[in-house]
PDB file of C-alpha atoms and ligand atoms in Angstrom:
ATOM      1  CA  MET A   1       6.070  79.600   8.130  1.00  0.00           C
ATOM      2  CA  ILE A   2       3.864  77.790   4.698  1.00  0.00           C
ATOM      3  CA  ARG A   3       1.041  76.587   5.228  1.00  0.00           C
ATOM      4  CA  GLN A   4       0.082  73.714   2.629  1.00  0.00           C
ATOM      5  CA  ASN A   5      -3.401  73.098   1.760  1.00  0.00           C
ATOM      6  CA  SER A   6      -3.741  72.324  -1.649  1.00  0.00           C
ATOM      7  CA  PHE A   7      -3.784  69.025  -2.796  1.00  0.00           C
ATOM      8  CA  THR A   8      -1.908  67.406  -5.641  1.00  0.00           C
ATOM      9  CA  LYS A   9      -4.124  66.044  -9.060  1.00  0.00           C
ATOM     10  CA  GLU A  10      -3.749  62.617  -7.722  1.00  0.00           C
ATOM     11  CA  GLU A  11      -4.691  62.835  -4.362  1.00  0.00           C
ATOM     12  CA  VAL A  12      -8.317  65.642  -5.661  1.00  0.00           C
ATOM     13  CA  ALA A  13      -8.452  61.774  -7.775  1.00  0.00           C
ATOM     14  CA  GLU A  14      -8.634  59.476  -5.083  1.00  0.00           C
ATOM     15  CA  LYS A  15     -10.709  61.396  -2.590  1.00  0.00           C
ATOM     16  CA  GLU A  16     -13.193  61.285  -5.632  1.00  0.00           C
ATOM     17  CA  VAL A  17     -13.083  57.969  -6.578  1.00  0.00           C
ATOM     18  CA  LYS A  18     -13.567  55.087  -3.687  1.00  0.00           C
ATOM     19  CA  TYR A  19     -12.940  52.095  -5.489  1.00  0.00           C
ATOM     20  CA  GLN A  20     -13.915  49.100  -4.078  1.00  0.00           C
ATOM     21  CA  CYS A  21     -10.722  47.221  -5.675  1.00  0.00           C
ATOM     22  CA  SER A  22      -7.552  49.523  -5.480  1.00  0.00           C
ATOM     23  CA  ILE A  23      -5.713  46.500  -7.889  1.00  0.00           C
ATOM     24  CA  CYS A  24      -8.047  46.337 -10.627  1.00  0.00           C
ATOM     25  CA  GLN A  25      -9.912  49.634 -10.030  1.00  0.00           C
ATOM     26  CA  ASP A  26     -13.229  47.477  -9.869  1.00  0.00           C
ATOM     27  CA  ARG A  27     -12.462  46.636 -13.578  1.00  0.00           C
ATOM     28  CA  GLU A  28     -12.394  43.252 -12.190  1.00  0.00           C
ATOM     29  CA  TYR A  29      -9.734  42.317 -14.665  1.00  0.00           C
ATOM     30  CA  ILE A  30      -5.744  43.451 -14.704  1.00  0.00           C
ATOM     31  CA  ILE A  31      -4.925  44.127 -18.076  1.00  0.00           C
ATOM     32  CA  ASP A  32      -1.271  44.715 -19.541  1.00  0.00           C
ATOM     33  CA  ARG A  33       0.060  45.068 -22.505  1.00  0.00           C
ATOM     34  CA  HIS A  34       0.198  41.096 -23.275  1.00  0.00           C
ATOM     35  CA  SER A  35      -2.019  39.970 -20.938  1.00  0.00           C
ATOM     36  CA  VAL A  36      -5.539  39.832 -18.952  1.00  0.00           C
ATOM     37  CA  LYS A  37      -6.294  38.222 -16.350  1.00  0.00           C
ATOM     38  CA  PRO A  38      -9.139  38.042 -13.776  1.00  0.00           C
ATOM     39  CA  CYS A  39      -8.579  39.982 -10.330  1.00  0.00           C
ATOM     40  CA  ARG A  40      -9.165  38.289  -7.259  1.00  0.00           C
ATOM     41  CA  CYS A  41     -11.995  40.653  -6.298  1.00  0.00           C
ATOM     42  CA  ARG A  42     -13.866  38.990  -9.295  1.00  0.00           C
ATOM     43  CA  GLU A  43     -14.707  35.566  -7.942  1.00  0.00           C
ATOM     44  CA  THR A  44     -16.894  37.778  -4.903  1.00  0.00           C
ATOM     45  CA  LYS A  45     -17.547  40.183  -7.197  1.00  0.00           C
ATOM     46  CA  ILE A  46     -19.711  37.375  -9.284  1.00  0.00           C
ATOM     47  CA  TYR A  47     -21.395  35.896  -5.876  1.00  0.00           C
ATOM     48  CA  GLN A  48     -22.165  39.411  -4.958  1.00  0.00           C
ATOM     49  CA  ARG A  49     -24.119  39.390  -8.030  1.00  0.00           C
ATOM     50  CA  ILE A  50     -25.876  36.358  -8.057  1.00  0.00           C
ATOM     51  CA  LEU A  51     -27.203  37.284  -4.097  1.00  0.00           C
ATOM     52  CA  GLN A  52     -28.489  40.287  -5.766  1.00  0.00           C
ATOM     53  CA  LYS A  53     -30.059  38.902  -8.673  1.00  0.00           C
ATOM     54  CA  SER A  54     -31.660  35.981  -6.255  1.00  0.00           C
ATOM     55  CA  GLY A  55     -32.993  39.115  -3.896  1.00  0.00           C
ATOM     56  CA  ILE A  56     -31.844  37.963  -0.903  1.00  0.00           C
ATOM     57  CA  SER A  57     -28.511  40.476  -0.545  1.00  0.00           C
ATOM     58  CA  GLU A  58     -29.654  43.226   1.649  1.00  0.00           C
ATOM     59  CA  ALA A  59     -30.702  40.536   4.406  1.00  0.00           C
ATOM     60  CA  PHE A  60     -27.842  38.392   3.850  1.00  0.00           C
ATOM     61  CA  GLN A  61     -25.747  42.011   4.339  1.00  0.00           C
ATOM     62  CA  ARG A  62     -27.603  42.265   7.365  1.00  0.00           C
ATOM     63  CA  LYS A  63     -26.066  39.465   9.306  1.00  0.00           C
ATOM     64  CA  THR A  64     -23.241  40.164  10.835  1.00  0.00           C
ATOM     65  CA  PHE A  65     -21.056  39.647  14.052  1.00  0.00           C
ATOM     66  CA  LYS A  66     -21.659  43.356  14.939  1.00  0.00           C
ATOM     67  CA  ASN A  67     -25.543  42.195  15.497  1.00  0.00           C
ATOM     68  CA  TYR A  68     -25.143  38.692  16.031  1.00  0.00           C
ATOM     69  CA  ASP A  69     -26.218  39.375  19.888  1.00  0.00           C
ATOM     70  CA  THR A  70     -23.860  37.581  22.586  1.00  0.00           C
ATOM     71  CA  ASN A  71     -25.887  39.792  26.023  1.00  0.00           C
ATOM     72  CA  LYS A  72     -26.818  37.168  28.629  1.00  0.00           C
ATOM     73  CA  LYS A  73     -26.449  34.362  25.878  1.00  0.00           C
ATOM     74  CA  PRO A  74     -25.706  30.895  26.846  1.00  0.00           C
ATOM     75  CA  LEU A  75     -21.842  30.238  27.332  1.00  0.00           C
ATOM     76  CA  ILE A  76     -22.127  28.096  24.052  1.00  0.00           C
ATOM     77  CA  ILE A  77     -23.968  30.867  22.067  1.00  0.00           C
ATOM     78  CA  ILE A  78     -20.082  32.777  23.558  1.00  0.00           C
ATOM     79  CA  ASN A  79     -17.748  30.715  22.357  1.00  0.00           C
ATOM     80  CA  ALA A  80     -19.457  29.864  18.758  1.00  0.00           C
ATOM     81  CA  LYS A  81     -19.569  33.765  18.144  1.00  0.00           C
ATOM     82  CA  LYS A  82     -15.714  34.033  18.884  1.00  0.00           C
ATOM     83  CA  MET A  83     -14.738  30.709  17.030  1.00  0.00           C
ATOM     84  CA  ALA A  84     -16.610  31.889  13.960  1.00  0.00           C
ATOM     85  CA  MET A  85     -14.333  35.265  14.074  1.00  0.00           C
ATOM     86  CA  GLU A  86     -11.050  33.299  15.148  1.00  0.00           C
ATOM     87  CA  TYR A  87     -11.953  31.996  11.880  1.00  0.00           C
ATOM     88  CA  VAL A  88     -12.037  34.963  10.257  1.00  0.00           C
ATOM     89  CA  ALA A  89      -9.056  36.482  11.477  1.00  0.00           C
ATOM     90  CA  ALA A  90      -7.337  33.315  10.713  1.00  0.00           C
ATOM     91  CA  PHE A  91      -8.502  32.067   7.413  1.00  0.00           C
ATOM     92  CA  GLN A  92      -4.822  32.668   5.188  1.00  0.00           C
ATOM     93  CA  LYS A  93      -3.494  30.332   7.388  1.00  0.00           C
ATOM     94  CA  ILE A  94      -5.858  27.826   7.910  1.00  0.00           C
ATOM     95  CA  SER A  95      -7.175  27.980   4.694  1.00  0.00           C
ATOM     96  CA  GLN A  96      -3.885  26.292   3.776  1.00  0.00           C
ATOM     97  CA  GLN A  97      -4.648  23.441   6.510  1.00  0.00           C
ATOM     98  CA  LYS A  98      -6.802  20.029   5.492  1.00  0.00           C
ATOM     99  CA  ASN A  99      -9.265  20.658   7.838  1.00  0.00           C
ATOM    100  CA  ASN A 100     -10.244  24.352   6.939  1.00  0.00           C
ATOM    101  CA  SER A 101     -13.873  24.479   7.231  1.00  0.00           C
ATOM    102  CA  ILE A 102     -16.237  25.437  10.020  1.00  0.00           C
ATOM    103  CA  ALA A 103     -19.434  23.326  10.892  1.00  0.00           C
ATOM    104  CA  PHE A 104     -22.314  24.509  13.015  1.00  0.00           C
ATOM    105  CA  PHE A 105     -25.065  22.177  14.297  1.00  0.00           C
ATOM    106  CA  GLY A 106     -28.139  21.212  15.675  1.00  0.00           C
ATOM    107  CA  GLN A 107     -30.917  22.943  17.594  1.00  0.00           C
ATOM    108  CA  VAL A 108     -33.307  25.232  15.811  1.00  0.00           C
ATOM    109  CA  GLY A 109     -32.558  28.732  16.598  1.00  0.00           C
ATOM    110  CA  ALA A 110     -29.091  29.466  17.628  1.00  0.00           C
ATOM    111  CA  ALA A 111     -29.089  31.385  14.613  1.00  0.00           C
ATOM    112  CA  LYS A 112     -26.919  28.925  13.119  1.00  0.00           C
ATOM    113  CA  THR A 113     -27.405  30.872   9.867  1.00  0.00           C
ATOM    114  CA  HIS A 114     -26.433  34.508  11.084  1.00  0.00           C
ATOM    115  CA  LEU A 115     -23.553  33.178  12.598  1.00  0.00           C
ATOM    116  CA  SER A 116     -22.135  31.393   9.091  1.00  0.00           C
ATOM    117  CA  ILE A 117     -23.451  34.500   7.058  1.00  0.00           C
ATOM    118  CA  ALA A 118     -21.463  36.670   8.891  1.00  0.00           C
ATOM    119  CA  ILE A 119     -18.472  34.983   8.334  1.00  0.00           C
ATOM    120  CA  ALA A 120     -19.151  35.018   4.651  1.00  0.00           C
ATOM    121  CA  ASN A 121     -19.998  38.484   4.452  1.00  0.00           C
ATOM    122  CA  GLU A 122     -16.472  38.733   6.236  1.00  0.00           C
ATOM    123  CA  LEU A 123     -14.537  36.620   4.091  1.00  0.00           C
ATOM    124  CA  MET A 124     -16.165  38.953   1.060  1.00  0.00           C
ATOM    125  CA  ARG A 125     -15.053  41.988   2.566  1.00  0.00           C
ATOM    126  CA  ARG A 126     -11.562  40.472   2.009  1.00  0.00           C
ATOM    127  CA  ASN A 127     -12.112  39.854  -1.300  1.00  0.00           C
ATOM    128  CA  ILE A 128     -12.005  36.011  -0.709  1.00  0.00           C
ATOM    129  CA  GLY A 129     -15.162  34.456  -2.829  1.00  0.00           C
ATOM    130  CA  VAL A 130     -17.694  32.492  -0.531  1.00  0.00           C
ATOM    131  CA  LEU A 131     -20.668  31.346  -3.182  1.00  0.00           C
ATOM    132  CA  TYR A 132     -24.311  30.642  -0.700  1.00  0.00           C
ATOM    133  CA  MET A 133     -26.023  27.248  -1.279  1.00  0.00           C
ATOM    134  CA  GLN A 134     -28.956  27.012   0.438  1.00  0.00           C
ATOM    135  CA  TYR A 135     -29.480  23.461   0.573  1.00  0.00           C
ATOM    136  CA  ARG A 136     -32.968  23.064  -0.521  1.00  0.00           C
ATOM    137  CA  GLU A 137     -32.953  25.348  -3.227  1.00  0.00           C
ATOM    138  CA  ILE A 138     -29.794  24.286  -4.827  1.00  0.00           C
ATOM    139  CA  ILE A 139     -30.146  20.676  -4.719  1.00  0.00           C
ATOM    140  CA  THR A 140     -33.474  20.677  -5.934  1.00  0.00           C
ATOM    141  CA  HIS A 141     -32.386  22.726  -9.493  1.00  0.00           C
ATOM    142  CA  LEU A 142     -29.260  20.395  -9.764  1.00  0.00           C
ATOM    143  CA  LYS A 143     -31.461  17.595  -9.631  1.00  0.00           C
ATOM    144  CA  GLN A 144     -33.820  19.159 -12.390  1.00  0.00           C
ATOM    145  CA  CYS A 145     -30.899  19.511 -14.221  1.00  0.00           C
ATOM    146  CA  ILE A 146     -29.461  16.065 -13.658  1.00  0.00           C
ATOM    147  CA  ILE A 147     -30.512  14.761 -17.320  1.00  0.00           C
ATOM    148  CA  ASP A 148     -28.789  17.163 -19.140  1.00  0.00           C
ATOM    149  CA  GLU A 149     -25.376  15.869 -18.271  1.00  0.00           C
ATOM    150  CA  GLU A 150     -23.411  19.263 -19.841  1.00  0.00           C
ATOM    151  CA  TYR A 151     -25.621  21.562 -18.277  1.00  0.00           C
ATOM    152  CA  TYR A 152     -25.510  19.982 -14.931  1.00  0.00           C
ATOM    153  CA  GLN A 153     -21.704  19.112 -15.025  1.00  0.00           C
ATOM    154  CA  ARG A 154     -21.099  22.463 -15.079  1.00  0.00           C
ATOM    155  CA  GLU A 155     -24.305  23.543 -12.534  1.00  0.00           C
ATOM    156  CA  ILE A 156     -22.591  21.447  -9.995  1.00  0.00           C
ATOM    157  CA  SER A 157     -18.753  22.857 -10.774  1.00  0.00           C
ATOM    158  CA  LYS A 158     -19.811  25.412  -8.910  1.00  0.00           C
ATOM    159  CA  TYR A 159     -20.025  24.341  -5.702  1.00  0.00           C
ATOM    160  CA  LYS A 160     -17.436  22.646  -5.892  1.00  0.00           C
ATOM    161  CA  THR A 161     -14.692  24.522  -7.006  1.00  0.00           C
ATOM    162  CA  CYS A 162     -15.738  27.901  -5.054  1.00  0.00           C
ATOM    163  CA  SER A 163     -13.429  29.559  -3.202  1.00  0.00           C
ATOM    164  CA  VAL A 164     -15.371  29.099   0.072  1.00  0.00           C
ATOM    165  CA  LEU A 165     -19.281  27.004  -0.227  1.00  0.00           C
ATOM    166  CA  MET A 166     -21.634  28.446   2.279  1.00  0.00           C
ATOM    167  CA  ILE A 167     -24.117  25.203   2.887  1.00  0.00           C
ATOM    168  CA  ASP A 168     -27.123  26.521   4.373  1.00  0.00           C
ATOM    169  CA  ASP A 169     -29.442  23.840   6.457  1.00  0.00           C
ATOM    170  CA  LEU A 170     -27.714  20.919   4.992  1.00  0.00           C
ATOM    171  CA  PHE A 171     -29.873  17.930   4.585  1.00  0.00           C
ATOM    172  CA  LYS A 172     -33.420  20.063   5.306  1.00  0.00           C
ATOM    173  CA  GLY A 173     -36.030  17.398   3.987  1.00  0.00           C
ATOM    174  CA  LEU A 174     -33.958  15.252   3.351  1.00  0.00           C
ATOM    175  CA  LEU A 175     -35.882  12.251   4.625  1.00  0.00           C
ATOM    176  CA  LYS A 176     -39.431  11.527   2.663  1.00  0.00           C
ATOM    177  CA  LYS A 177     -41.677   8.587   4.345  1.00  0.00           C
ATOM    178  CA  ASN A 178     -39.083   8.534   6.714  1.00  0.00           C
ATOM    179  CA  LYS A 179     -35.899   7.210   4.307  1.00  0.00           C
ATOM    180  CA  VAL A 180     -33.340   9.516   3.093  1.00  0.00           C
ATOM    181  CA  ASN A 181     -33.381  10.231  -0.307  1.00  0.00           C
ATOM    182  CA  ASP A 182     -30.063   9.017  -2.362  1.00  0.00           C
ATOM    183  CA  THR A 183     -29.960  11.880  -5.014  1.00  0.00           C
ATOM    184  CA  ASP A 184     -29.768  14.212  -2.637  1.00  0.00           C
ATOM    185  CA  ILE A 185     -26.844  12.376  -0.890  1.00  0.00           C
ATOM    186  CA  ASN A 186     -25.044  11.512  -3.727  1.00  0.00           C
ATOM    187  CA  ILE A 187     -24.835  15.072  -5.308  1.00  0.00           C
ATOM    188  CA  MET A 188     -23.887  16.147  -1.726  1.00  0.00           C
ATOM    189  CA  PHE A 189     -21.140  13.600  -1.896  1.00  0.00           C
ATOM    190  CA  GLU A 190     -19.716  14.664  -5.086  1.00  0.00           C
ATOM    191  CA  ILE A 191     -19.759  18.075  -4.159  1.00  0.00           C
ATOM    192  CA  ILE A 192     -18.312  17.520  -0.491  1.00  0.00           C
ATOM    193  CA  ASN A 193     -15.761  14.941  -1.894  1.00  0.00           C
ATOM    194  CA  TYR A 194     -14.112  16.844  -4.589  1.00  0.00           C
ATOM    195  CA  ARG A 195     -13.766  19.542  -1.898  1.00  0.00           C
ATOM    196  CA  TYR A 196     -12.129  17.257   0.812  1.00  0.00           C
ATOM    197  CA  LEU A 197      -9.708  16.234  -1.984  1.00  0.00           C
ATOM    198  CA  LYS A 198      -8.541  19.849  -2.986  1.00  0.00           C
ATOM    199  CA  GLY A 199      -8.535  21.375   0.726  1.00  0.00           C
ATOM    200  CA  LEU A 200     -11.497  23.304   0.026  1.00  0.00           C
ATOM    201  CA  PRO A 201     -13.219  24.871   3.092  1.00  0.00           C
ATOM    202  CA  VAL A 202     -17.049  25.225   3.337  1.00  0.00           C
ATOM    203  CA  ILE A 203     -18.870  26.854   6.090  1.00  0.00           C
ATOM    204  CA  VAL A 204     -21.579  24.323   6.959  1.00  0.00           C
ATOM    205  CA  SER A 205     -25.159  25.024   8.942  1.00  0.00           C
ATOM    206  CA  SER A 206     -27.866  22.415   9.751  1.00  0.00           C
ATOM    207  CA  GLU A 207     -30.419  21.416  12.259  1.00  0.00           C
ATOM    208  CA  TYR A 208     -29.328  17.879  12.565  1.00  0.00           C
ATOM    209  CA  ALA A 209     -26.770  16.740  15.127  1.00  0.00           C
ATOM    210  CA  VAL A 210     -23.262  15.213  14.211  1.00  0.00           C
ATOM    211  CA  ASP A 211     -24.196  11.813  14.796  1.00  0.00           C
ATOM    212  CA  LYS A 212     -27.788  12.273  13.168  1.00  0.00           C
ATOM    213  CA  LEU A 213     -25.646  13.619  10.015  1.00  0.00           C
ATOM    214  CA  LEU A 214     -23.042  10.300   9.537  1.00  0.00           C
ATOM    215  CA  GLU A 215     -26.609   8.478  10.230  1.00  0.00           C
ATOM    216  CA  PHE A 216     -27.703   9.842   7.186  1.00  0.00           C
ATOM    217  CA  ASP A 217     -24.467   8.975   5.247  1.00  0.00           C
ATOM    218  CA  GLU A 218     -21.048   8.211   6.408  1.00  0.00           C
ATOM    219  CA  ALA A 219     -18.657   8.937   3.552  1.00  0.00           C
ATOM    220  CA  VAL A 220     -20.610  12.800   3.783  1.00  0.00           C
ATOM    221  CA  GLY A 221     -20.831  13.046   6.812  1.00  0.00           C
ATOM    222  CA  SER A 222     -17.080  11.852   8.158  1.00  0.00           C
ATOM    223  CA  ARG A 223     -15.864  14.165   5.383  1.00  0.00           C
ATOM    224  CA  ILE A 224     -17.323  17.368   6.737  1.00  0.00           C
ATOM    225  CA  ILE A 225     -16.587  16.541  10.269  1.00  0.00           C
ATOM    226  CA  GLU A 226     -12.730  16.420   9.311  1.00  0.00           C
ATOM    227  CA  MET A 227     -12.733  19.078   7.324  1.00  0.00           C
ATOM    228  CA  SER A 228     -13.924  21.354  10.422  1.00  0.00           C
ATOM    229  CA  ARG A 229     -12.198  19.386  13.059  1.00  0.00           C
ATOM    230  CA  GLY A 230     -11.669  21.730  15.687  1.00  0.00           C
ATOM    231  CA  LYS A 231     -14.245  24.040  14.890  1.00  0.00           C
ATOM    232  CA  ILE A 232     -17.626  22.273  15.189  1.00  0.00           C
ATOM    233  CA  VAL A 233     -20.755  23.416  17.289  1.00  0.00           C
ATOM    234  CA  GLU A 234     -23.402  21.302  18.061  1.00  0.00           C
ATOM    235  CA  PHE A 235     -26.507  23.524  20.120  1.00  0.00           C
ATOM    236  CA  GLU A 236     -28.290  21.305  21.814  1.00  0.00           C
ATOM    237  CA  GLY A 237     -30.523  21.763  24.533  1.00  0.00           C
ATOM    238  CA  ILE A 238     -30.361  25.120  25.077  1.00  0.00           C
ATOM    239  CA  GLU A 239     -33.026  27.564  26.855  1.00  0.00           C
ATOM    240  CA  LEU A 240     -33.733  29.993  24.138  1.00  0.00           C
ATOM    241  CA  ASN A 241     -36.125  31.994  25.870  1.00  0.00           C
ATOM    242  CA  HIS A 242     -35.740  34.604  23.603  1.00  0.00           C
ATOM    243  CA  ARG A 243     -35.177  34.988  20.016  1.00  0.00           C
ATOM    244  CA  LEU A 244     -31.696  35.648  18.758  1.00  0.00           C
ATOM    245  CA  VAL A 245     -31.652  37.776  16.532  1.00  0.00           C
ATOM    246  CA  ILE A 246     -31.665  36.372  13.207  1.00  0.00           C
TER     247      ILE A 246
HETATM  248 ZN1   ZN B 301     -10.053  43.782  -8.126  1.00  0.00          ZN
END
């Protein structure tokens, strides 16, 4: 009997080069004789580069389901993780539905951001583009460029049209002197309403409760609630004796 230990040329090449995307071999474009098309991995790679540029890439990647600790944690924390993992597992199907989003509201310290980022990381691993929007920072940026209409439209359209938008800390710092900042609301309405009409998912975290969200602005709040129906966790009054892994 002859044992074959040698590899074919192709097998050797395969072993030497491990591409993140085997479809385009990390070129991000699919090139054939007649056309050049962006590969499905391209959007994800663009968003990864944005994270790297802003210096939060590593911190972002560290937030996974694996290190979202549910040991001896209240049932709501355990269920939130379960819901988040189920959302990722069924995403292809869910993304076709009207209620294709997921939201975590309430209590500071419940690691809502961790859970949202874990979802984003898992989706990105599957080459689904998730754009990370740190609410306060991005809203400030958008307000700064509002006088340059063309630039503003280009900037806001990123958040309107990305495959999945993750909004971290929605409405943080919205209240100024106990008054809701109307410009913030208008910008958010433009983004949320567009995504709502186009059926584009959002992953939302906010320290505010659902009723507060509606109180701030019913149009924005009710759309997010409708988009996330069945996949909303509201953390409230949980005994958080020890800090959760964040
Ligand atoms: Zn590719």
